[in-house]
Tab-separated table of C-alpha atoms and ligand atoms in Angstrom:
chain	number	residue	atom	x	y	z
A	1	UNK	CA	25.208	-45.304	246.929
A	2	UNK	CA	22.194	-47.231	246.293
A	3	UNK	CA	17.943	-45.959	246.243
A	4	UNK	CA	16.753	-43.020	245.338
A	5	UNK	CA	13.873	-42.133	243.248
A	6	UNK	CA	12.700	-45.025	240.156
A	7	UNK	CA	11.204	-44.179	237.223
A	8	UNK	CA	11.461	-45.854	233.900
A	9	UNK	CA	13.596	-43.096	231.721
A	10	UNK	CA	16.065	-40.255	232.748
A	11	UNK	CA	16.549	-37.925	230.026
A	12	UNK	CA	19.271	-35.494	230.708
A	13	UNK	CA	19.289	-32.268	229.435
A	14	UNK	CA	16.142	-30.181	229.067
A	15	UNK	CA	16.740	-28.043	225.462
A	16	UNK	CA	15.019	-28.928	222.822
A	17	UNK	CA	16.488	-32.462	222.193
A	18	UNK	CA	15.116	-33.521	225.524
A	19	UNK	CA	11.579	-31.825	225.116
A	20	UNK	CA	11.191	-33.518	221.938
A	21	UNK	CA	12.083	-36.896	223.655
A	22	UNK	CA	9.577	-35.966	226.016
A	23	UNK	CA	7.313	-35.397	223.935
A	24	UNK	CA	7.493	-38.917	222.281
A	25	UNK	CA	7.524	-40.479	225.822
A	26	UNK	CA	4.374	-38.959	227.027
A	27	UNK	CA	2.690	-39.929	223.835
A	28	UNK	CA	3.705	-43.119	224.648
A	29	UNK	CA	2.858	-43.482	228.034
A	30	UNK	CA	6.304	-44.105	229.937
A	31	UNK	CA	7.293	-42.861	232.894
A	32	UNK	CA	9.985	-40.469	232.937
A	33	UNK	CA	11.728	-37.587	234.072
A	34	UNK	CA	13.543	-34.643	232.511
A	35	UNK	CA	16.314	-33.490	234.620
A	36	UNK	CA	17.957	-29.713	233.331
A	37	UNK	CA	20.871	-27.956	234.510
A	38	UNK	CA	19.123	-24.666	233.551
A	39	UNK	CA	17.146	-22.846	236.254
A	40	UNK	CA	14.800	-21.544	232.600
A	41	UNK	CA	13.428	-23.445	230.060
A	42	UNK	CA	15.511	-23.157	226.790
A	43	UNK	CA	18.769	-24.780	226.538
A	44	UNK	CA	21.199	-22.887	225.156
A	45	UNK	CA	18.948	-20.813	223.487
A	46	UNK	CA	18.916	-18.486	226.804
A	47	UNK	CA	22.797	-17.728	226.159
A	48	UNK	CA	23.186	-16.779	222.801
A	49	UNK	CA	24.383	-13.450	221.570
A	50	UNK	CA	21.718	-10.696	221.164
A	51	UNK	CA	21.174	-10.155	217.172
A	52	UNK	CA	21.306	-14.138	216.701
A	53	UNK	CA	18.154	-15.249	214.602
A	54	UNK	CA	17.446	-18.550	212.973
A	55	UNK	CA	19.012	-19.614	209.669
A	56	UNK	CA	15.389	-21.064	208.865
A	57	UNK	CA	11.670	-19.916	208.873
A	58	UNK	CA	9.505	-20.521	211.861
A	59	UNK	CA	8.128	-23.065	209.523
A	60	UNK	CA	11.377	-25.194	209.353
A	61	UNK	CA	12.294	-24.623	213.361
A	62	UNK	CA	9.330	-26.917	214.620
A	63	UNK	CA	9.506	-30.002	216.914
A	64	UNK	CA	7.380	-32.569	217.261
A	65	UNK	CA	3.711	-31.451	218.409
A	66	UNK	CA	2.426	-28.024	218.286
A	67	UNK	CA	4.505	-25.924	214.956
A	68	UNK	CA	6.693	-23.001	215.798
A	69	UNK	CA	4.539	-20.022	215.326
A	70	UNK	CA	5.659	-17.371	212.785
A	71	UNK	CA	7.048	-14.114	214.887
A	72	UNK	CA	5.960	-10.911	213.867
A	73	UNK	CA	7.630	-9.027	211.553
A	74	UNK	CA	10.278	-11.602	211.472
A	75	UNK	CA	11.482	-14.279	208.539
A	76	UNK	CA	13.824	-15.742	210.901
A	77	UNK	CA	13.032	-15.942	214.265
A	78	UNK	CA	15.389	-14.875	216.816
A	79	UNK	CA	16.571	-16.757	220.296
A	80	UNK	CA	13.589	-15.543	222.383
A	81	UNK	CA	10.855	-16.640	219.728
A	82	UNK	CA	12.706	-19.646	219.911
A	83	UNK	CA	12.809	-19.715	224.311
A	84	UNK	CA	9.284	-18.863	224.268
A	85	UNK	CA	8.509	-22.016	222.094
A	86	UNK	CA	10.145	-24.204	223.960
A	87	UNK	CA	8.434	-22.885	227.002
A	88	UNK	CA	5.116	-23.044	225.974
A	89	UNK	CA	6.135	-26.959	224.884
A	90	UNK	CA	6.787	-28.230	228.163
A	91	UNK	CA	3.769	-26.713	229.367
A	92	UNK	CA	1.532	-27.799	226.564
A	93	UNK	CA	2.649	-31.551	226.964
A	94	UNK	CA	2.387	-31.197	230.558
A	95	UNK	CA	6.565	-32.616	230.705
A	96	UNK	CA	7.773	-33.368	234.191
A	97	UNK	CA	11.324	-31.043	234.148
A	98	UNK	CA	13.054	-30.566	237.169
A	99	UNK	CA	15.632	-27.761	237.430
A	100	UNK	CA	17.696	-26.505	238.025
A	101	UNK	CA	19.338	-30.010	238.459
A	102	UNK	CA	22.912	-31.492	237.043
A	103	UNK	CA	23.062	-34.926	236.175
A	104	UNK	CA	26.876	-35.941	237.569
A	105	UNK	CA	27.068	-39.272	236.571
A	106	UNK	CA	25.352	-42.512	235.269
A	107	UNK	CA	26.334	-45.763	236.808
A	108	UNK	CA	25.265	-49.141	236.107
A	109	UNK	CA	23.763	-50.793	239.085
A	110	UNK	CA	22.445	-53.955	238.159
A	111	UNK	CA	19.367	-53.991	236.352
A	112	UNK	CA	19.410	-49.931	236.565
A	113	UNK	CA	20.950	-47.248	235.823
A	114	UNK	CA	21.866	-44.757	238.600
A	115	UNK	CA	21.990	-41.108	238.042
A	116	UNK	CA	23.781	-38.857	240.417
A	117	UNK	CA	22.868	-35.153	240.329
A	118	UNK	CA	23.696	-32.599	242.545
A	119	UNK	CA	20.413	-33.067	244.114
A	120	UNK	CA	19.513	-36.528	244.738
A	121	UNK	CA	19.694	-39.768	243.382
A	122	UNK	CA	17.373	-41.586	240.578
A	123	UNK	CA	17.273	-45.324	239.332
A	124	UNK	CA	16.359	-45.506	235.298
A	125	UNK	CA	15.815	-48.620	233.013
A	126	UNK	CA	16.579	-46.419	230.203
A	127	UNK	CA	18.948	-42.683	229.962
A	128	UNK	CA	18.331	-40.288	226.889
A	129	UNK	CA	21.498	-38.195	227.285
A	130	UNK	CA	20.225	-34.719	225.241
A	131	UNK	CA	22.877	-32.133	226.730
A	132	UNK	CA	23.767	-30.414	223.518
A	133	UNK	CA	27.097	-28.756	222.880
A	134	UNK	CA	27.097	-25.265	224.285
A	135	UNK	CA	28.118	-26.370	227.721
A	136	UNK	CA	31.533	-27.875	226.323
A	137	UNK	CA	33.170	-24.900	223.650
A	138	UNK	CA	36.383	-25.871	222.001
A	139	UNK	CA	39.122	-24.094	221.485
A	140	UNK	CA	42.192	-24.707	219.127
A	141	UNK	CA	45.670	-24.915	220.651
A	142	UNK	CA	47.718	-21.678	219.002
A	143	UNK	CA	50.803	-20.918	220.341
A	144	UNK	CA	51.058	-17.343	222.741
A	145	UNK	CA	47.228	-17.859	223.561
A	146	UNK	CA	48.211	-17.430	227.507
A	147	UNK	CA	50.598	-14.623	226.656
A	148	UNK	CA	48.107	-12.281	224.961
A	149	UNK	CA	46.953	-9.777	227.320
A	150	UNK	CA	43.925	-8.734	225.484
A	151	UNK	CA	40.526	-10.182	226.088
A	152	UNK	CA	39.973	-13.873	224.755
A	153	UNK	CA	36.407	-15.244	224.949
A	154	UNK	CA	34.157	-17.752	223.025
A	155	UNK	CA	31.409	-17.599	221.238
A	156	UNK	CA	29.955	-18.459	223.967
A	157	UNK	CA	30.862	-15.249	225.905
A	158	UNK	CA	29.845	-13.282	222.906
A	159	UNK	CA	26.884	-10.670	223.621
A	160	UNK	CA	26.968	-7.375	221.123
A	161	UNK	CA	29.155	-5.512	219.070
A	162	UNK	CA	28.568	-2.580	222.081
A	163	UNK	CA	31.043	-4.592	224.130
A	164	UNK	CA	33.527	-3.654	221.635
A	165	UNK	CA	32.680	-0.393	220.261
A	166	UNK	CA	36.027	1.343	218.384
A	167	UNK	CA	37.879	-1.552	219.484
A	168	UNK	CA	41.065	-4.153	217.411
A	169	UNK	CA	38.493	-7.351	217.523
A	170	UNK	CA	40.081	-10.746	215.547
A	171	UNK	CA	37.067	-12.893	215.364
A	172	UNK	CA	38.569	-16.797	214.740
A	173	UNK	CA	35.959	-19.169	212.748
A	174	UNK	CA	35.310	-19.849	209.114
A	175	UNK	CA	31.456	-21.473	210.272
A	176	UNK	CA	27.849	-19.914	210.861
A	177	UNK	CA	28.942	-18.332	214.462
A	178	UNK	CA	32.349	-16.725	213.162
A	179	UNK	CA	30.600	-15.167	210.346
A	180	UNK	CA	27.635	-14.240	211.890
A	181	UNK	CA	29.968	-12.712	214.614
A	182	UNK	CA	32.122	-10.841	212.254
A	183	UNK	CA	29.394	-9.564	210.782
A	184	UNK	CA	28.026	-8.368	213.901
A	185	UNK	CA	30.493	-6.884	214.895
A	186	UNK	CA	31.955	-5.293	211.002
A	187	UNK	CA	30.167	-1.562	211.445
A	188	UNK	CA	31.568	-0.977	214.773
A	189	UNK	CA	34.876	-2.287	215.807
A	190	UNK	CA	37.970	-2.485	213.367
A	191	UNK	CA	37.450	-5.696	212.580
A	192	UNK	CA	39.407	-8.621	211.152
A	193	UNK	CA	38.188	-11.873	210.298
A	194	UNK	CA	40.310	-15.038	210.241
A	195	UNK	CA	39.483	-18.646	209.170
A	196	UNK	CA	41.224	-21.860	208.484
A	197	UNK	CA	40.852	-22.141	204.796
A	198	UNK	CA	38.330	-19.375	202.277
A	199	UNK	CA	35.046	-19.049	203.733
A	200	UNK	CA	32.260	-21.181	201.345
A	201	UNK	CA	29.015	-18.892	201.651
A	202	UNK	CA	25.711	-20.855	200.406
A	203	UNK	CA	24.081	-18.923	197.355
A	204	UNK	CA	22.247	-15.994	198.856
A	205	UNK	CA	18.646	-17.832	197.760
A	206	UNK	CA	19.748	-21.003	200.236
A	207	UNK	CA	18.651	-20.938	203.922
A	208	UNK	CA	18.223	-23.526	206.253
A	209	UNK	CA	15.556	-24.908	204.743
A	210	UNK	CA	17.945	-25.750	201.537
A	211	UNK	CA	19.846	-27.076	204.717
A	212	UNK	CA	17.199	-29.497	205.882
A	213	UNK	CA	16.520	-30.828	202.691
A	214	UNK	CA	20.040	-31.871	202.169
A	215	UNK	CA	19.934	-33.731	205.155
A	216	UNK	CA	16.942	-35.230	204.559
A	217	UNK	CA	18.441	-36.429	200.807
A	218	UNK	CA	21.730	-37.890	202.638
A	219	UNK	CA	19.460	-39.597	205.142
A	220	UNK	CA	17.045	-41.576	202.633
A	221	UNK	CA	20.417	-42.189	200.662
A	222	UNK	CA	22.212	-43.880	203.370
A	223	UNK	CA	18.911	-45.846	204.584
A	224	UNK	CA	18.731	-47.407	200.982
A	225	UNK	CA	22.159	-47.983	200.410
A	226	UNK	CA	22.828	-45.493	197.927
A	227	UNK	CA	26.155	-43.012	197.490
A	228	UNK	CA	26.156	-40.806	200.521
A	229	UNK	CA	24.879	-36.664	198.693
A	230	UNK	CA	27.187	-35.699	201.421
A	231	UNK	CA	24.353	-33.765	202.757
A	232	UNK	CA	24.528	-29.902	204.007
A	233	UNK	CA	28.281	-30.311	203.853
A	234	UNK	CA	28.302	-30.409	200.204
A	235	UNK	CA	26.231	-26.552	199.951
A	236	UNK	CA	28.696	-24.667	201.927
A	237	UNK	CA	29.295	-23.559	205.045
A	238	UNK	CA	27.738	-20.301	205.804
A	239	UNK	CA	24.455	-19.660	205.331
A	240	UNK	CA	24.267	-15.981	203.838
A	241	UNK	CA	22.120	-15.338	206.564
A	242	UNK	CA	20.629	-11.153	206.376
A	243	UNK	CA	23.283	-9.719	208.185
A	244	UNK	CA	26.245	-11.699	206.799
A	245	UNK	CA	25.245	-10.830	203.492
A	246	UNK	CA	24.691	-6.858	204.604
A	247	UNK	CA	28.525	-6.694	205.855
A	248	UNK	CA	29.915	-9.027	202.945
A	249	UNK	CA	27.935	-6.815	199.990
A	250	UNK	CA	29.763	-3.847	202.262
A	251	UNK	CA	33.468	-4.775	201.920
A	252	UNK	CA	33.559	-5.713	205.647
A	253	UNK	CA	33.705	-9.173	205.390
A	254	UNK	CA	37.304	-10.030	203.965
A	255	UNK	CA	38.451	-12.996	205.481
A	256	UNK	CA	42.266	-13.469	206.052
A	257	UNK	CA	43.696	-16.911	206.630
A	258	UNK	CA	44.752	-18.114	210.597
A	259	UNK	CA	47.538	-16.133	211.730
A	260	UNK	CA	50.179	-18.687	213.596
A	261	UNK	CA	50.416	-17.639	217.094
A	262	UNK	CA	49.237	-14.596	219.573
A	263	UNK	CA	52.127	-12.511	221.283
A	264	UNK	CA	51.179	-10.157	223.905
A	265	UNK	CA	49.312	-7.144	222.087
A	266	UNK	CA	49.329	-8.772	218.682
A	267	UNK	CA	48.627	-11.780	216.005
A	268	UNK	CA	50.683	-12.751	213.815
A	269	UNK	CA	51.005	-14.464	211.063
A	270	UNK	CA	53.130	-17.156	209.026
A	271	UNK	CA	54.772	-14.447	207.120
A	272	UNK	CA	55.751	-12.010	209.654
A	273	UNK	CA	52.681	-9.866	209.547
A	274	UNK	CA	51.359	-8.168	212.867
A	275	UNK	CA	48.110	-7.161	213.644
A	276	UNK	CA	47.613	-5.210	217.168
A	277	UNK	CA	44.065	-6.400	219.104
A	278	UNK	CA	42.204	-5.599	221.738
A	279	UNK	CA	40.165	-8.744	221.718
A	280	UNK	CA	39.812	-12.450	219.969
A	281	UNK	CA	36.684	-14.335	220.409
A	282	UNK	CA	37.321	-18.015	219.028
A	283	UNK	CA	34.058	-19.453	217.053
A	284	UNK	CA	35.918	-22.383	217.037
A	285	UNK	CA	33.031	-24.763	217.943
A	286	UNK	CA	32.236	-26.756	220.574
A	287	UNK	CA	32.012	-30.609	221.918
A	288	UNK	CA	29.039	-32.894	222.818
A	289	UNK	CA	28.479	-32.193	226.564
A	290	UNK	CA	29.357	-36.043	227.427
A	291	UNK	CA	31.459	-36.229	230.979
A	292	UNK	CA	28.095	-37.175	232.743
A	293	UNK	CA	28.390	-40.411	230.713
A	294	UNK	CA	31.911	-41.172	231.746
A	295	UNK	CA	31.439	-44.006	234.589
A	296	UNK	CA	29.888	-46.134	231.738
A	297	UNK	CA	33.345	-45.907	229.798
A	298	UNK	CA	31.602	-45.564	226.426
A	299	UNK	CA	33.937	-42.885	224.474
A	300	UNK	CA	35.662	-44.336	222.015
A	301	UNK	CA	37.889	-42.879	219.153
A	302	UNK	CA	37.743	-38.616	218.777
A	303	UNK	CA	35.632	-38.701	221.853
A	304	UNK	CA	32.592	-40.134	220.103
A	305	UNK	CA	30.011	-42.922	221.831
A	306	UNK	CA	29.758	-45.658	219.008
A	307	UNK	CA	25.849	-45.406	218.376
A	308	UNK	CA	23.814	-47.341	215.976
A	309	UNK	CA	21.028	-44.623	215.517
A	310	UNK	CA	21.050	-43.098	218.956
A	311	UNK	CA	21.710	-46.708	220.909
A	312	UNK	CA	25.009	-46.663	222.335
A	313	UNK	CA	26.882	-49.792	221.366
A	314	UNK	CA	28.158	-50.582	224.266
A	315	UNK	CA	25.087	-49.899	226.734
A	316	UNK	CA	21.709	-50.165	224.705
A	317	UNK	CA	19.841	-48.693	227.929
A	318	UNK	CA	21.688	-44.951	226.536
A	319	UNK	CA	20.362	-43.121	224.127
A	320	UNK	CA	22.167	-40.309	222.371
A	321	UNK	CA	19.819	-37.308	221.102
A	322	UNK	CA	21.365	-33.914	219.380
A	323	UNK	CA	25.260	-33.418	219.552
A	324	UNK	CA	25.749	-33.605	215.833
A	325	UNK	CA	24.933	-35.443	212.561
A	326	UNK	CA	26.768	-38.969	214.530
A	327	UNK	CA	23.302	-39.281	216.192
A	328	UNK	CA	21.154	-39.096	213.693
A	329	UNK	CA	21.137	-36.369	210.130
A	330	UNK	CA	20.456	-32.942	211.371
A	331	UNK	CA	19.838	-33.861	215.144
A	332	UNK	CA	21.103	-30.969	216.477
A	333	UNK	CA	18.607	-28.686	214.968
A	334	UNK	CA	15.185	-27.704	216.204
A	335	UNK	CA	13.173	-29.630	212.893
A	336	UNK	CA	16.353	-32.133	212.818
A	337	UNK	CA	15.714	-33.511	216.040
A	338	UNK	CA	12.104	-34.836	216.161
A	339	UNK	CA	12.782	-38.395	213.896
A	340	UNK	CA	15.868	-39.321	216.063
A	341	UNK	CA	13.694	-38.533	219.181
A	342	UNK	CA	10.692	-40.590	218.193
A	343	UNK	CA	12.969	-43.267	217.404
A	344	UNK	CA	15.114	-43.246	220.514
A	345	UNK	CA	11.659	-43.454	222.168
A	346	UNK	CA	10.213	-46.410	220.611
A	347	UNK	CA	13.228	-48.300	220.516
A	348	UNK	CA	13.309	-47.735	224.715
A	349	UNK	CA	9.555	-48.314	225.330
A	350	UNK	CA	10.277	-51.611	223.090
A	351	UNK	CA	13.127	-52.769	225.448
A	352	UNK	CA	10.458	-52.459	228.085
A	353	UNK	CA	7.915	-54.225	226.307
B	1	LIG	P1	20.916	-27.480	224.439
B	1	LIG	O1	20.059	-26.407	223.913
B	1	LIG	O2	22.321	-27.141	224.782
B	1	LIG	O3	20.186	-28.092	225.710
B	1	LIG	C1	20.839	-29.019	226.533
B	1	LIG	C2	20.336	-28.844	227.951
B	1	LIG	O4	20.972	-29.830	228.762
B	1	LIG	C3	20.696	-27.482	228.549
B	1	LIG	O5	19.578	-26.935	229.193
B	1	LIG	C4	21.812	-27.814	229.533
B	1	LIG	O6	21.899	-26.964	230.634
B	1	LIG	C5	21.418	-29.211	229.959
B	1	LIG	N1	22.541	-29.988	230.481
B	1	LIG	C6	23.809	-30.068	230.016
B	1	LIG	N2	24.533	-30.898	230.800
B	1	LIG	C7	23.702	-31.343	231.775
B	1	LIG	C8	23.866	-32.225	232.891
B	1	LIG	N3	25.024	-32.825	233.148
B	1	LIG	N4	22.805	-32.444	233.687
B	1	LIG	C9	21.599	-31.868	233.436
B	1	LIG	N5	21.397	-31.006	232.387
B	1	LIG	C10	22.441	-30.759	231.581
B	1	LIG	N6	19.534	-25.043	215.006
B	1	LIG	C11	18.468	-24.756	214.210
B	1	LIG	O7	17.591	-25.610	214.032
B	1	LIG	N7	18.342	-23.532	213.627
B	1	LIG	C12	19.252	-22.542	213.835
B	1	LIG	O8	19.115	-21.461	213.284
B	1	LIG	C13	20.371	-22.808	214.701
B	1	LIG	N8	21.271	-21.835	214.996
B	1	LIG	C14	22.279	-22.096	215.875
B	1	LIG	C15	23.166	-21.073	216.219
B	1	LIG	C16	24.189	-21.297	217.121
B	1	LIG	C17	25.136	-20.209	217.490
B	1	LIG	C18	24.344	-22.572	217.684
B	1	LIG	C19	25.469	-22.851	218.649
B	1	LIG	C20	23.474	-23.593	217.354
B	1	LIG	C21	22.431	-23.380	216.454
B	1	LIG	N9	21.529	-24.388	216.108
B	1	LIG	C22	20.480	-24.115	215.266
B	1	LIG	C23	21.754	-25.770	216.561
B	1	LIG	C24	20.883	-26.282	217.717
B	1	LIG	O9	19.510	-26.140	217.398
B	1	LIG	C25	21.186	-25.644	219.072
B	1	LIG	O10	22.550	-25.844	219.380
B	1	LIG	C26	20.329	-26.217	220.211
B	1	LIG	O11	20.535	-25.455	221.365
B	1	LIG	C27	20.624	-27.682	220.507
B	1	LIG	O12	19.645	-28.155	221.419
B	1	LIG	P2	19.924	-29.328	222.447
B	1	LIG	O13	18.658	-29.592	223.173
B	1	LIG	O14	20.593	-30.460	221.749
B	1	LIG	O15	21.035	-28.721	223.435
């Protein structure tokens, strides 16, 4: 396949990663185009579970440009503060998005790269790949998973604790989304909580602006050499966010360790102990949304493109923007994500220079 439309960047994915790309593009005068799977604005913001709200303050949630307004009433933000932000960016900075589109693959084709979407062709010097995570949720292999009858869905499929009302729920997950889940869903259902190892809550007083700092220490350590802080790894795992702390200072939050393997009606663990459910949603994470990139054959070990910032080894006309700390400290977080983005940027408009 060969033509299509030319422009000098394709950046794939039109959350906030690729918005805040954008946003450095425009500023410095390249020509691009944002191509989004989404027929909204918002990433994956649009799909999240109803009573989600940010781990950080309006303050901390900001990208590059105009500041995330304080919401009403609200400390922490929830999704559609957040969806209406990232709205009102893309108008603001006037970014060329066209959706609902799906990037299929990137080729190289001589001195471009091709992109093949489900709705026509483009030719790129430069791809910022900014698809996030959401679109790619892992789950961990435990044996009798096809047998159980019950219902078995993701954190992604996870809407409100009204879904479940009276009902057996096992929620899976030790991180933000399987407490923030259980928690959720610890007034209503009969609940039982199960993680890998004992759940590491930050101190109540920590939120993600504790979060951000950490990152920003382990960054400025690693630029200047020093002993990595180990960043927000090092403060625990779950930030003590309202909610979490509500059902934990209740007595519903008791988490038990992973059973060893489903059977029809029922978990059950190492020791012989049953536990009838209805349901088991698996906050077991997710995976950077990266098949798009496989023609260029950049994956290397556990999945991961090589990247020296956000360049891909292997193919410095791909940038890498969110998907996890690999791309850049904090990159897949709404604050996180504006340095890596700026950077990308001027390391693409200085390829063209
Ligand atoms: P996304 O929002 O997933 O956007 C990627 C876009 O690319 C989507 O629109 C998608 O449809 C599109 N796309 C994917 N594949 C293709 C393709 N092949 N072709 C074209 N388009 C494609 N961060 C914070 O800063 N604060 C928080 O409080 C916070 N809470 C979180 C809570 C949860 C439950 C989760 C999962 C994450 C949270 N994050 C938080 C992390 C992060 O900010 C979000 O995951 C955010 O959505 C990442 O943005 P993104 O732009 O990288 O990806």
């Amino acid at each position: 396949m060969t033509g299509g439309a030319r422009t000098q960047v394709v950046v794939i994915g039109g959350g906030q990663a690729g918005l805040a790309a954008g946003y450095h593009l425009r500023r410095l005068g390249v020509d691009f185009v944002i191509l989004d799977a989404q027929s909204a604005p918002g990433g994956a913001w649009q799909h999240v579970w109803d009573s989600l709200h940010l781990f950080s303050p309006a303050t901390y949630s900001s990208l590059p440009g105009r500041p995330m307004p304080v919401q009403t009433g609200q400390t922490y933000p929830d999704a559609g503060h957040v969806v209406g932000y990232l709205t009102e960016h893309e108008r603001r900075y006037d970014l060329p998005v066209q959706r609902p589109v799906r990037v299929t693959g990137v080729y190289r084709d001589g001195q471009f790269l091709r992109v093949e979407t489900d709705s026509g062709l483009w030719q790129a010097r430069a791809v910022i790949s900014a698809t996030g995570t959401w679109w790619r949720p892992f789950l961990s292999a435990v044996p009798g998973r096809a047998d159980f009858r019950g219902r078995q869905l993701h954190t992604v499929g996870y809407r409100s604790p009204r879904d479940f009302a009276g009902q057996r729920v096992v929620v899976v997950g030790g991180g933000n989304s399987g407490a923030q889940i259980a928690a959720d869903l610890a007034f209503d259902t009969e609940l039982t909580w199960v993680t890998q190892r004992p759940p590491r809550f930050l101190a109540d007083d920590i939120d993600g602006r504790a979060l951000f700092d950490a990152a920003t220490a382990r960054r400025r350590a690693l630029e200047h050499g020093r002993t990595d802080t180990g960043g927000v790894a090092s403060l625990g795992d779950i930030v003590a966010v309202p909610p979490v702390r509500e059902a934990r200072d209740a007595g519903r939050l008791k988490a038990a360790p992973m059973f060893r393997r489903l059977d029809r009606d029922t978990v059950v663990w190492a020791d012989g102990t049953r536990a009838r459910a209805d349901a088991v949603i698996w906050c077991t994470g997710f995976r950077p949304a990266l098949s798009h990139l496989a023609p260029l054959g950049l994956r290397g070990a556990r999945g991961h493109i090589t990247v020296e910032g956000t360049r891909a080894v292997d193919e410095p006309r791909v940038h890498l923007l969110g998907y996890g700390d690999w791309t850049g400290p904090a990159s897949a977080t709404l604050i996180g994500v504006g340095r890596p983005a700026r950077d990308a940027v001027r390391d693409v408009a200085a390829m063209f220079a």
